[in-house]
Tab-separated table of C-alpha atoms and ligand atoms in Angstrom:
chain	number	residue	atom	x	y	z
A	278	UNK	CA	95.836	-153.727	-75.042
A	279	UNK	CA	93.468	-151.841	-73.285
A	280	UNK	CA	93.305	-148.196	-71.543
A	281	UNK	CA	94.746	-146.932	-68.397
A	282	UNK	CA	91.403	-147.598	-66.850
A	283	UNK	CA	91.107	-151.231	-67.970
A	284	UNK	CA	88.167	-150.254	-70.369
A	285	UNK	CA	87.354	-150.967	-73.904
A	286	UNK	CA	87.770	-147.981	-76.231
A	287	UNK	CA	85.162	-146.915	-78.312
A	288	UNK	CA	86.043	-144.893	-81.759
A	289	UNK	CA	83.594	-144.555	-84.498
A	290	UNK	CA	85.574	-144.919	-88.161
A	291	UNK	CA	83.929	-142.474	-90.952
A	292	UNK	CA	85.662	-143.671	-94.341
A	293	UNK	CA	85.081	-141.454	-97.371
A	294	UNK	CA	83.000	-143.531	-99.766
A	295	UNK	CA	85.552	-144.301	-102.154
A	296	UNK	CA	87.030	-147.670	-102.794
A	297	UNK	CA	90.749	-145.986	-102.386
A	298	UNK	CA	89.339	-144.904	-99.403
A	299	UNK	CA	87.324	-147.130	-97.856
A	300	UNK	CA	89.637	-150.427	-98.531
A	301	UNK	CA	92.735	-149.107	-96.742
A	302	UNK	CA	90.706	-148.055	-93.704
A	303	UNK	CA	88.989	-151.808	-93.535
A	304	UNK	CA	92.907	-153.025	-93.842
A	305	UNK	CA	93.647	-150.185	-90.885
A	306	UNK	CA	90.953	-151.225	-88.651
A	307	UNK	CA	91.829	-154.762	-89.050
A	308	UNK	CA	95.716	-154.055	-87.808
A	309	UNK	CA	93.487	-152.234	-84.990
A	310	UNK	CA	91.167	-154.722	-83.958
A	311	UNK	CA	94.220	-157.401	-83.709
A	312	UNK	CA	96.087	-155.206	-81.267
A	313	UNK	CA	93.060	-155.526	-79.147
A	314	UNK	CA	91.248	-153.056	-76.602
A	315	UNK	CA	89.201	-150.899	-78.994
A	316	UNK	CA	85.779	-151.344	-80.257
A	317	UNK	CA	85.078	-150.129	-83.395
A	318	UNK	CA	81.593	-148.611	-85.227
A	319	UNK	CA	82.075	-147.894	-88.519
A	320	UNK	CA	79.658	-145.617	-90.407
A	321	UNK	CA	78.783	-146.393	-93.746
A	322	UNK	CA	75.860	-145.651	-96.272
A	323	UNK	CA	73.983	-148.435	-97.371
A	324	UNK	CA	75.435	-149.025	-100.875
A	325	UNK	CA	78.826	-148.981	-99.320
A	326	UNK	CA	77.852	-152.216	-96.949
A	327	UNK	CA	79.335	-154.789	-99.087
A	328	UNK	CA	82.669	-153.134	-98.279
A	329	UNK	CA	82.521	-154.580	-94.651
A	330	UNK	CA	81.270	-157.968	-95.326
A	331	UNK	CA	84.775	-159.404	-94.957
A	332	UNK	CA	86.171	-157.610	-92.310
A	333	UNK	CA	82.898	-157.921	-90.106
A	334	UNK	CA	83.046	-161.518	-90.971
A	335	UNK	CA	86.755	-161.796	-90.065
A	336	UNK	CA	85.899	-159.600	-86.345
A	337	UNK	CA	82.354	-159.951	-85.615
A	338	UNK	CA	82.749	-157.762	-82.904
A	339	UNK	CA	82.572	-154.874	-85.045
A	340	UNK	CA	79.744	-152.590	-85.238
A	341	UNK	CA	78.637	-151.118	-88.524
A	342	UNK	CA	76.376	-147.890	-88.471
A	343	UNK	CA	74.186	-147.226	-91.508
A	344	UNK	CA	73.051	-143.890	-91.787
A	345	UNK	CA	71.313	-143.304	-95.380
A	346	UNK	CA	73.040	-140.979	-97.871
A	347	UNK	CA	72.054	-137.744	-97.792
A	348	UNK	CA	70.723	-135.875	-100.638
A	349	UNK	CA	72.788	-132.796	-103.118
A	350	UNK	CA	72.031	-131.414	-105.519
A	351	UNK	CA	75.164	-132.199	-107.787
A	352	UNK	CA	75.094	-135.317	-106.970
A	353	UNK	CA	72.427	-137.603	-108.769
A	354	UNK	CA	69.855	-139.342	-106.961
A	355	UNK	CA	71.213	-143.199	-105.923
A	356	UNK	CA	74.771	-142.398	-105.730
A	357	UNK	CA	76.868	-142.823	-102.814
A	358	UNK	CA	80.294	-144.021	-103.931
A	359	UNK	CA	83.076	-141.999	-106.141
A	360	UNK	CA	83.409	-144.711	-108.597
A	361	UNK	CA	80.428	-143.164	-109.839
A	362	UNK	CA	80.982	-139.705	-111.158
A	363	UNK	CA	83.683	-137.933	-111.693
A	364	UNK	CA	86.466	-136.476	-109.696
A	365	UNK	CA	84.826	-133.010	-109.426
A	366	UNK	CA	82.302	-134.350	-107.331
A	367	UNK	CA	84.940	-134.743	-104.556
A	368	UNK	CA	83.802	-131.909	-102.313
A	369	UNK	CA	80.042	-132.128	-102.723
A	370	UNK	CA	80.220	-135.953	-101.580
A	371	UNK	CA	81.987	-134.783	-98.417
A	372	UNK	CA	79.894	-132.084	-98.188
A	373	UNK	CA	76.612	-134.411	-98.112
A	374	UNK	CA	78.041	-136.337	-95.477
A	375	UNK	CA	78.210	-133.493	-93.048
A	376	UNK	CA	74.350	-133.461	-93.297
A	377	UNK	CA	75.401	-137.005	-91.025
A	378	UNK	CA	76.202	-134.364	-87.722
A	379	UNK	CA	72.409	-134.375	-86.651
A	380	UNK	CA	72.019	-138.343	-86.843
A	381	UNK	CA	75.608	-138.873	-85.711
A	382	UNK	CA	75.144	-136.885	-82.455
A	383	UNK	CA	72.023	-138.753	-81.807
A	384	UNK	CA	73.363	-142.285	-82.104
A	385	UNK	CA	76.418	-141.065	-79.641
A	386	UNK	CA	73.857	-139.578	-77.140
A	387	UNK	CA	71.671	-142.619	-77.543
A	388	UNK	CA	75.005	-145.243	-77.148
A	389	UNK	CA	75.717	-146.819	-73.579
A	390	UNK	CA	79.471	-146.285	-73.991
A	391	UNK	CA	80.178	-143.205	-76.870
A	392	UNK	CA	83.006	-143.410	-78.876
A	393	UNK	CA	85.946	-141.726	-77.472
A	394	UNK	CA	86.826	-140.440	-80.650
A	395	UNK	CA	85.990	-140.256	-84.474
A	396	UNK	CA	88.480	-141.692	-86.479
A	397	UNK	CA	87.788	-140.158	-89.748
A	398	UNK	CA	89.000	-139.837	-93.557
A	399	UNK	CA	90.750	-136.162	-93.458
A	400	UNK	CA	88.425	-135.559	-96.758
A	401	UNK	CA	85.798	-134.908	-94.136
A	402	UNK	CA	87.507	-132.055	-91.904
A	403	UNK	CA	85.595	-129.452	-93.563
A	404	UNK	CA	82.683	-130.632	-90.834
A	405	UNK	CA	83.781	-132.847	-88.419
A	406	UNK	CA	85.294	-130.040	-86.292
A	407	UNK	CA	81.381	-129.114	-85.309
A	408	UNK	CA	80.836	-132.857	-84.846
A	409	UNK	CA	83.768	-133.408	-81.947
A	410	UNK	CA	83.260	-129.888	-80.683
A	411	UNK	CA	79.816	-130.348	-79.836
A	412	UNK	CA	80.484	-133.925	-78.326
A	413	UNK	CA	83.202	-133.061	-76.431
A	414	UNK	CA	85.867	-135.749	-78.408
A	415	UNK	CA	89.165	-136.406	-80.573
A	416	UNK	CA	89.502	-136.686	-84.353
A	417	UNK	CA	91.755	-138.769	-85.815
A	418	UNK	CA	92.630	-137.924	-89.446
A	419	UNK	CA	93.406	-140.941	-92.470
A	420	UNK	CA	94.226	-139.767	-95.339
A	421	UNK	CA	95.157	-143.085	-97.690
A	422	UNK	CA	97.902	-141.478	-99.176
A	423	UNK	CA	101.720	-140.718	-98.335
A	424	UNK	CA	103.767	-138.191	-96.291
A	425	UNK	CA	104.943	-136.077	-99.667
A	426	UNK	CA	101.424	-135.649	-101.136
A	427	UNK	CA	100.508	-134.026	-96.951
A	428	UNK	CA	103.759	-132.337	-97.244
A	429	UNK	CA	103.147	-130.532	-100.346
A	430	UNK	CA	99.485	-129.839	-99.218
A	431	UNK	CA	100.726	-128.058	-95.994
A	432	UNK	CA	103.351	-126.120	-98.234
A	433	UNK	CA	101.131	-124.621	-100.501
A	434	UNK	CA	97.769	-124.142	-98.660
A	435	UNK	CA	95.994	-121.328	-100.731
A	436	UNK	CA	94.887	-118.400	-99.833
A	437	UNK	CA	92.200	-118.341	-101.713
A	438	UNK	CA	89.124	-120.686	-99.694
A	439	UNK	CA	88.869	-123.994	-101.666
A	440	UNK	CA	88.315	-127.266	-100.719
A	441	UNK	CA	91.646	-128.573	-100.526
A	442	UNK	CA	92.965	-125.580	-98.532
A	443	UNK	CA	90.106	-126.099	-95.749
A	444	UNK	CA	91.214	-129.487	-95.794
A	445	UNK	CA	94.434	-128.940	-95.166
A	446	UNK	CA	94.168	-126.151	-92.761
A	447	UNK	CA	91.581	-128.194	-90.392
A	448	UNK	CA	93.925	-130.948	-90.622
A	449	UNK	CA	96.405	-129.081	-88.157
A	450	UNK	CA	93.134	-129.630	-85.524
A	451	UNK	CA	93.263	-133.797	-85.608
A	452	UNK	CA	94.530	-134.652	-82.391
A	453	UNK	CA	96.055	-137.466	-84.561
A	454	UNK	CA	96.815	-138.366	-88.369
A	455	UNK	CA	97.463	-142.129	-89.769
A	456	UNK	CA	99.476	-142.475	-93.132
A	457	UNK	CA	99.435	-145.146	-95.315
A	458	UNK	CA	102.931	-144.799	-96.191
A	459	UNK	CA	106.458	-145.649	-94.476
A	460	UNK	CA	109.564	-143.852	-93.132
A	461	UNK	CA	111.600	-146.320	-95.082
A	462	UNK	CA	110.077	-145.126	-98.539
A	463	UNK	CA	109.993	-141.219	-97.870
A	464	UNK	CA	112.713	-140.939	-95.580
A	465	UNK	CA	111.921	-138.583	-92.169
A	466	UNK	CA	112.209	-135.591	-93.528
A	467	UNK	CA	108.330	-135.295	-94.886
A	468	UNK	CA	106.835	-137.348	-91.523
A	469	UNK	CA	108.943	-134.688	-89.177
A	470	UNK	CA	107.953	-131.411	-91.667
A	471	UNK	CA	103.953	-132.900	-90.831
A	472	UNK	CA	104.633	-133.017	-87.396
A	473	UNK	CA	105.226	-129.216	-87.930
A	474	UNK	CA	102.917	-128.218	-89.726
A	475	UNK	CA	100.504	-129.916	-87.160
A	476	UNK	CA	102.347	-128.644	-83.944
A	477	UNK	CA	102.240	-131.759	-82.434
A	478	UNK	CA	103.913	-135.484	-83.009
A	479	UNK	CA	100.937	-137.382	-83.187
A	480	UNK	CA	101.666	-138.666	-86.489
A	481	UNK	CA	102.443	-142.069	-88.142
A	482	UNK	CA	103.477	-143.869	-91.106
A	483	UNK	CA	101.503	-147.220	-90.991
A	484	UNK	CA	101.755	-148.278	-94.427
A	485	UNK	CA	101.847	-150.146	-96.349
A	486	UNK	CA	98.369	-151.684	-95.402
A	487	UNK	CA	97.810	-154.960	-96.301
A	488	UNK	CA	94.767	-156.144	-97.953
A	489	UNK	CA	92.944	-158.715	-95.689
A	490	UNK	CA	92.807	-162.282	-96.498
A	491	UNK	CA	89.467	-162.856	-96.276
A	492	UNK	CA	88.656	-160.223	-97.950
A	493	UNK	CA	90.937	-160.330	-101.002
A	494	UNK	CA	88.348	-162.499	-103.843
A	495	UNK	CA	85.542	-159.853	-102.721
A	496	UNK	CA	88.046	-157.241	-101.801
A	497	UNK	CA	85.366	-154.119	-102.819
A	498	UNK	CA	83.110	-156.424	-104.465
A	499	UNK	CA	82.002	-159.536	-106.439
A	500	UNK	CA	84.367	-159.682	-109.224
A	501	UNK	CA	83.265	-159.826	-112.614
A	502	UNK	CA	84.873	-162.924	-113.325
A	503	UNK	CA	84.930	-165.642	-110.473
A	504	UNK	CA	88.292	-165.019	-108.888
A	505	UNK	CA	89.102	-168.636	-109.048
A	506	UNK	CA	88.537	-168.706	-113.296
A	507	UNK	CA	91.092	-165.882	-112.891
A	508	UNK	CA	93.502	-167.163	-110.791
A	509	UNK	CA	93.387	-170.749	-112.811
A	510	UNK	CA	94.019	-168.613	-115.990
A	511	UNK	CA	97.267	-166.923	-114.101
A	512	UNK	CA	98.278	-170.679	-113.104
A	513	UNK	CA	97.825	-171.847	-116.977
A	514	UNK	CA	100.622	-169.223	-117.597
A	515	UNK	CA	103.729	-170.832	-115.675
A	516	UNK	CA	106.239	-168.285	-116.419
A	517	UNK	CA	107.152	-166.094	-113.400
A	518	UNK	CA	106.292	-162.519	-113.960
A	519	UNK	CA	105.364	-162.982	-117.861
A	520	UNK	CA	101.499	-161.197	-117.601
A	521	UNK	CA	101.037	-157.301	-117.787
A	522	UNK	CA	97.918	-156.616	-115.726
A	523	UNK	CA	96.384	-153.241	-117.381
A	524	UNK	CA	93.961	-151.336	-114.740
A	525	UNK	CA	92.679	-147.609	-113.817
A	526	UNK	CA	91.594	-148.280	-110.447
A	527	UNK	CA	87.760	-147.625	-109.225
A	528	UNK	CA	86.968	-143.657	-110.434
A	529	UNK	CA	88.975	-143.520	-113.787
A	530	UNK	CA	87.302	-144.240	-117.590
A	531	UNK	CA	89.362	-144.053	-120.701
A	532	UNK	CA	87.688	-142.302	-123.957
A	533	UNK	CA	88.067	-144.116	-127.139
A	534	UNK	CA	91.343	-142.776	-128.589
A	535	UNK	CA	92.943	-144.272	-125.361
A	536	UNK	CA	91.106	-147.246	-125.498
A	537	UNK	CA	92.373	-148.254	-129.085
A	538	UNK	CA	95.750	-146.488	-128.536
A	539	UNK	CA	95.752	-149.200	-125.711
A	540	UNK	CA	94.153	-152.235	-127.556
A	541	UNK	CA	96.864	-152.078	-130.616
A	542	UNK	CA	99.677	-151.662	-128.260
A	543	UNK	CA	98.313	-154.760	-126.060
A	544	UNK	CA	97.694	-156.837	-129.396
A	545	UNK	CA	101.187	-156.183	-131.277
A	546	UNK	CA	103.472	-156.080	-128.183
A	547	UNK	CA	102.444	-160.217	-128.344
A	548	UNK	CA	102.623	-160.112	-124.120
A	549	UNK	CA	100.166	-162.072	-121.966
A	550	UNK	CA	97.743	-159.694	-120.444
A	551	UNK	CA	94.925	-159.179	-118.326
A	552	UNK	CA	93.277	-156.023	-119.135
A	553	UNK	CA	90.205	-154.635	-115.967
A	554	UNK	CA	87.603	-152.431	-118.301
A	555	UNK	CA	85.239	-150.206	-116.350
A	556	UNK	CA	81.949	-148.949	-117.864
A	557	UNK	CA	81.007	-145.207	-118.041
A	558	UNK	CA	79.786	-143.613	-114.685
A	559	UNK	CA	76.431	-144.451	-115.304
A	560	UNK	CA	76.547	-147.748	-116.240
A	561	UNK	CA	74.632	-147.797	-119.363
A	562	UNK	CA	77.317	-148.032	-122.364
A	563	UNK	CA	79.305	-150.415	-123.069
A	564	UNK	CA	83.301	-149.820	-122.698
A	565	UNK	CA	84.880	-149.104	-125.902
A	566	UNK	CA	87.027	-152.192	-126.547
A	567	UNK	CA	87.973	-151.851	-130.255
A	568	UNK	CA	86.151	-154.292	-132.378
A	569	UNK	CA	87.202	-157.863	-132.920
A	570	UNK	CA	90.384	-157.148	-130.014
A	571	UNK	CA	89.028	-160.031	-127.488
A	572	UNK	CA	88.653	-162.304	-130.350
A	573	UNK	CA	92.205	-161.395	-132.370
A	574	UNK	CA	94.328	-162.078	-128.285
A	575	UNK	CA	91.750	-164.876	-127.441
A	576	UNK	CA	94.199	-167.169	-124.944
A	577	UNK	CA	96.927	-164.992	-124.545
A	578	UNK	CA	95.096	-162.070	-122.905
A	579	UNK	CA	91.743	-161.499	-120.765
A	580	UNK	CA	89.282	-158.289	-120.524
A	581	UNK	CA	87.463	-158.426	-117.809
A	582	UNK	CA	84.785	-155.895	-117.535
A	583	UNK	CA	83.603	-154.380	-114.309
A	584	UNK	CA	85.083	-155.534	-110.998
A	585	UNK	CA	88.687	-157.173	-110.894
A	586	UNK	CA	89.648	-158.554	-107.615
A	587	UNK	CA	92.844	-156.377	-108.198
A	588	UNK	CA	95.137	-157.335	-105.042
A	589	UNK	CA	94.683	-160.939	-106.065
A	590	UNK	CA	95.886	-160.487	-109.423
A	591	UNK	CA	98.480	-158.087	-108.173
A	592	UNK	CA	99.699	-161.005	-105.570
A	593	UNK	CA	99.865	-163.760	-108.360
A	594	UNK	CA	103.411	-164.786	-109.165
A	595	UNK	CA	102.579	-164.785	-113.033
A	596	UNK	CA	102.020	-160.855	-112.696
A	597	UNK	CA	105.170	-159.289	-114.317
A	598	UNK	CA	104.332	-155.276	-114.646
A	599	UNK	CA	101.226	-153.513	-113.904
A	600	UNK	CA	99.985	-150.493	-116.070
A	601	UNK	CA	98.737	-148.064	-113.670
A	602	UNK	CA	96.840	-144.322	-112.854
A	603	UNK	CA	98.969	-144.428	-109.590
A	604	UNK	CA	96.459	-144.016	-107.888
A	605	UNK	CA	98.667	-145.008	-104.344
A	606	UNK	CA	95.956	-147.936	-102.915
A	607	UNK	CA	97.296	-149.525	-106.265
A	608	UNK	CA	100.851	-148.162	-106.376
A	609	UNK	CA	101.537	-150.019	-102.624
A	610	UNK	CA	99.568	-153.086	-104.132
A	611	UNK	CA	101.843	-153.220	-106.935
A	612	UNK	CA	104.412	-152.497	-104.188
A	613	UNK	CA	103.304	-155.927	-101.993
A	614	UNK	CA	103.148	-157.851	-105.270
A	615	UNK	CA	106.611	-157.157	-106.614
A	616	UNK	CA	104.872	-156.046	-109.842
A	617	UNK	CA	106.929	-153.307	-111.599
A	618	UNK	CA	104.570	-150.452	-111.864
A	619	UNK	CA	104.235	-148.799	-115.705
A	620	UNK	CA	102.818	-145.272	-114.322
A	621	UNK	CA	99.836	-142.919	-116.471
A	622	UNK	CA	99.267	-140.527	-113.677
A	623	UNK	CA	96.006	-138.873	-114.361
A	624	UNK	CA	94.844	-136.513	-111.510
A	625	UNK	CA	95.307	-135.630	-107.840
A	626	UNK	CA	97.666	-137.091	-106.458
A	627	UNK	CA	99.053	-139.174	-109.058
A	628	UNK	CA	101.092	-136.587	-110.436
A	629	UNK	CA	103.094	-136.181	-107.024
A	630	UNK	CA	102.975	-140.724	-106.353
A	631	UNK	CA	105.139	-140.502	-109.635
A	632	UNK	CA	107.264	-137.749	-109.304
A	633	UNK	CA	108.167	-139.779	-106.222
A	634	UNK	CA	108.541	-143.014	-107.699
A	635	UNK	CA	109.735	-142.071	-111.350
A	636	UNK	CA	111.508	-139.331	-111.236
A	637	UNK	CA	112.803	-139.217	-107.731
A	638	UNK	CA	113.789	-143.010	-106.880
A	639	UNK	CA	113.734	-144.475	-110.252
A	640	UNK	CA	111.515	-148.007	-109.327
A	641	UNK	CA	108.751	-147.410	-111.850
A	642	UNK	CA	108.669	-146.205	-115.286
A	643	UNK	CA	106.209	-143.207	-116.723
A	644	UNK	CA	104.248	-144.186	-119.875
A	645	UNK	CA	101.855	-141.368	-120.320
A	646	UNK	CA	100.405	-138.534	-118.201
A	647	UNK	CA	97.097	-137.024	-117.950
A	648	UNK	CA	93.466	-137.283	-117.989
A	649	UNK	CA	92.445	-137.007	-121.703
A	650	UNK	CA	96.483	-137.431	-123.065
A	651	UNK	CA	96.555	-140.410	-125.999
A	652	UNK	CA	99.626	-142.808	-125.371
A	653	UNK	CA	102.098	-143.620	-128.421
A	654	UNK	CA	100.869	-146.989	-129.065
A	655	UNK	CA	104.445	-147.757	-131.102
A	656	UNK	CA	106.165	-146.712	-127.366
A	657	UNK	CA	103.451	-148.234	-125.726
A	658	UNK	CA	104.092	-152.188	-127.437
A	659	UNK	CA	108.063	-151.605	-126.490
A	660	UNK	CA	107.266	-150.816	-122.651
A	661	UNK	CA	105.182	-153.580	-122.397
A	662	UNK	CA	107.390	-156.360	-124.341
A	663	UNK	CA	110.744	-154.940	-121.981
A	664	UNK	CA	108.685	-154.172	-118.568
A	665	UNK	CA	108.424	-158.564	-118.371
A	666	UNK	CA	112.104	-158.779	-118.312
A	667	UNK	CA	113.870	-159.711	-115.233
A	668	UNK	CA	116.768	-157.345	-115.052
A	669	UNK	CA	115.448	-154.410	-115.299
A	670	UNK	CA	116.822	-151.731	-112.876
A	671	UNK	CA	113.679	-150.132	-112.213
A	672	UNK	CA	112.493	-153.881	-111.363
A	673	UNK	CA	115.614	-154.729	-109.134
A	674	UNK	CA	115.143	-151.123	-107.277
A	675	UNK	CA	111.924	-152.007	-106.602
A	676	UNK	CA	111.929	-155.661	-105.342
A	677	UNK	CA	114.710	-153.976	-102.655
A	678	UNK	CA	111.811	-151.174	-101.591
A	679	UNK	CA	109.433	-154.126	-101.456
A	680	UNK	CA	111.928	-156.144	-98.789
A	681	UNK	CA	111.894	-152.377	-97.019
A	682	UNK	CA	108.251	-152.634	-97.431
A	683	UNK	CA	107.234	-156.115	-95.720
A	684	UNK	CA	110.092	-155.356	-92.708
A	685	UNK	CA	108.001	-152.265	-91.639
A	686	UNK	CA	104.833	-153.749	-91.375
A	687	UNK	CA	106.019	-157.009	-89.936
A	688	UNK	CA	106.337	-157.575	-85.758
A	689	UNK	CA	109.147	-155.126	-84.547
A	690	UNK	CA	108.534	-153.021	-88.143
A	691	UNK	CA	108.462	-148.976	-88.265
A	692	UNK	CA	104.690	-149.248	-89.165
A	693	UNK	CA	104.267	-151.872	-87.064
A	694	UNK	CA	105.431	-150.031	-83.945
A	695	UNK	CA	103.462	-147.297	-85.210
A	696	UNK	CA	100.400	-148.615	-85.166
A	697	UNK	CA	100.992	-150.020	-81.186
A	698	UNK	CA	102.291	-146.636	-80.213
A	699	UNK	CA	98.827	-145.110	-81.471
A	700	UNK	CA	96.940	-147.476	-79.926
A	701	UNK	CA	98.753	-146.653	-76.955
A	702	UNK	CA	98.100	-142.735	-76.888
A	703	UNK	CA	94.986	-143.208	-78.140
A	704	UNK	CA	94.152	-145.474	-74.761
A	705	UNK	CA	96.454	-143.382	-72.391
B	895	UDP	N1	90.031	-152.010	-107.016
B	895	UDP	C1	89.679	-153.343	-107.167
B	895	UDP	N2	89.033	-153.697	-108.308
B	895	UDP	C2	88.731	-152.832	-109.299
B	895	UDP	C3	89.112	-151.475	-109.137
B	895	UDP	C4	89.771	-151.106	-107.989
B	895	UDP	O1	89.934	-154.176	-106.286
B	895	UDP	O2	88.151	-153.250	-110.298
B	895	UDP	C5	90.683	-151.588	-105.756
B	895	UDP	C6	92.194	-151.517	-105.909
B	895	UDP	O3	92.761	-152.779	-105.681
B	895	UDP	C7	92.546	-150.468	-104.838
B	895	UDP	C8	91.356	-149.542	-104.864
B	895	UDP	O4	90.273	-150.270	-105.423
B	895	UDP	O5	92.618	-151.096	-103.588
B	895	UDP	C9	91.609	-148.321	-105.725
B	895	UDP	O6	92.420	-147.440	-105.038
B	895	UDP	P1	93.428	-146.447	-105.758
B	895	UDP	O7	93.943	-145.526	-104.701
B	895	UDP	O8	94.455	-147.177	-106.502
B	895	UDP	O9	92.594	-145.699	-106.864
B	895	UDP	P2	91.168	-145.026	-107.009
B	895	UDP	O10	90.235	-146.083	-107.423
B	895	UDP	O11	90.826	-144.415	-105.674
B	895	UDP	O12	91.417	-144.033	-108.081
């Protein structure tokens, strides 16, 4: 595909630094790049590099722009990625990246053929209006999340100036917006009531986004544990959908009550288990795994500490149910991998992914809720023994949104058409 004039088209990607962020819009620009006709920068800071090494290794023809973090002063010295601090530093993350105008102006003035348009994570609206007003081009908005969470956003914009409001209200001047969900899962009703809010129908459901291939054993990183120990370990298991895989995504720590609330509910329950440990934000202390646990489930369950190759483990047949935030880069993992999803919802927009999913369609099951909130561990041990079996209807609901799932993205697919008829306005 290319435009009406023949040309390449030039857009310059800006994903927020966050891995729930940055790893859908690698698996976006990737569906991109294989439609062909665009050429794609994508800016990143130089701690967030490793991100790309797949997909620039998979499409060489992409351009990656490193522009060095700039400095806050909530935000301490050498950071550059959400994972870590906390979720309060949300804003003043995106608010250090609009210090990026100056040097992004300068690289498009200095290019021989300037991006056409900035195709950027809608966490960065708040400054990327002065960025295409004073070069004259389009913003396209990607917000990794689904149609209800936008919906609700747009419903209740506040009157009072916040972050989230501005967000939301500069949304409505993206001449486009991408969402990593699908009209099979939400239904039209959200997509359409976007389209409203926005004034326009330049809006699409392109989900879900597959992780790449090549990038899926260093999908964010170099796991912890060599992927292929891991994957062995799921092989040595031979029963179909008999391991619990216990994660909080990139950004979330547990405190100690949690962690041994978790740990005795993982040991008694007697399931095979894979358990991804993060340590605190700053690296230095060690996670809070409650003394002797690793030694009392040696062989029948792993901790891994640090980075788990996540959509690997996810896509592993032996993978029964997946303990989750809900944080929705996992959720449509879990989604890909048939893995029933056990949901702890913990902030943002995890609360809405399960009303969605829980309450409203009944294909995953709510264990706990909240930030600092100390599961049962009694309730805990019975979810996790029943979430293996087979015939469970939150399972069996599930698998069916899964089939709805892989026939969007696939050739001919809602998303799937999506994604070409973007490409299309985008070059017309
Ligand atoms: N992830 C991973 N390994 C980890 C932690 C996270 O691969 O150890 C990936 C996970 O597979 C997902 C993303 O990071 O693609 C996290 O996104 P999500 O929206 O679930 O949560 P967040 O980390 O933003 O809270």
């Amino acid at each position: 595909m290319s435009s009406s004039s023949g040309k390449s088209t030039h857009i310059l990607v800006i994903p927020y630094p966050a891995s729930g962020h940055i790893l859908p819009h690698i698996d976006l620009i990737h569906q991109l790049v294989i439609r062909g006709g665009l050429d794609i920068t994508v800016l990143v800071t130089p701690k967030n590099v490793h991100f790309l090494n797949s997909l620039v290794s998979l499409h060489p023809t992409i351009e990656t722009l490193v522009l060095p973090f700039p400095s806050h002063p909530n935000i301490p010295a050498g950071v550059e990625n959400m994972q870590d601090v906390t979720i309060d530093s949300l804003a003043d993350i995106s608010i250090a990246f609009g210090q990026l105008c100056d040097p992004i102006i300068h690289w498009f003035r200095s290019h021989p053929c300037p991006p056409i348009a900035i195709f950027c994570d809608t966490l960065f609206n708040p400054w990327t209006h002065r960025l295409v007003s004073t070069l004259g081009i389009k913003t396209i908005g990607f917000m990794p999340t689904n149609a209800q969470f936008f919906f609700n956003c747009f419903s209740y914009i506040d009157s009072t100036p916040s972050f989230a409001s501005e967000i939301t209200l500069k949304t409505k001047d993206n001449w486009g917006l991408l969402i990593n969900s699908f009209t099979e899962l939400e239904g039209d009703d959200k997509f359409n009531g976007i389209k409203g809010f926005m004034k326009h129908d330049r809006v699409w459901g392109v989900g879900p986004l597959i992780p790449i291939k090549a990038g899926n054993k260093e999908r964010g990183g170099p796991s912890s544990v060599p992927a292929d120990e891991l994957m062995a370990w799921l092989d040595s298991c031979q029963v179909d959908k008999s391991v619990v895989y216990v994660g909080f995504g990139s950004q979330i720590r547990l405190n100690k009550q949690q962690m041994e609330a978790l740990g005795n509910a993982l040991e008694k329950s007697g399931v095979r288990f894979i358990w991804a440990v993060k340590n605190d934000h700053d690296h230095l202390v060690v996670p809070l795994i409650p003394s002797g646990f690793e030694d009392r489930v040696a062989g029948r369950g792993l901790v891994i500490r640090g980075w788990v190759p996540q959509a690997l483990i996810l896509s592993h047949p032996a993978v029964g149910s997946y303990l989750t935030h809900f944080g929705w880069g996992s959720v449509l993992e879990g989604l890909i991998g048939g893995v029933l999803l056990l949901a702890w919802p913990m902030q943002v927009d995890h609360f809405s992914n399960a009303t969605m999913l829980v309450d409203q369609m009944g294909v995953a099951i709510r264990v706990c809720e909240g930030l600092t909130s100390v599961p049962d561990s009694e309730n805990l041990m019975k979810i996790f023994t029943e979430s293996i079996k087979e015939d469970r209807p939150e399972r069996i609901a599930w698998m069916k949104l899964r089939e709805k799932a892989l026939n969007a993205i696939k050739k001919g697919g809602s998303s799937y058409k999506a994604i070409d008829d973007f490409v299309t306005q985008l070059q017309s």
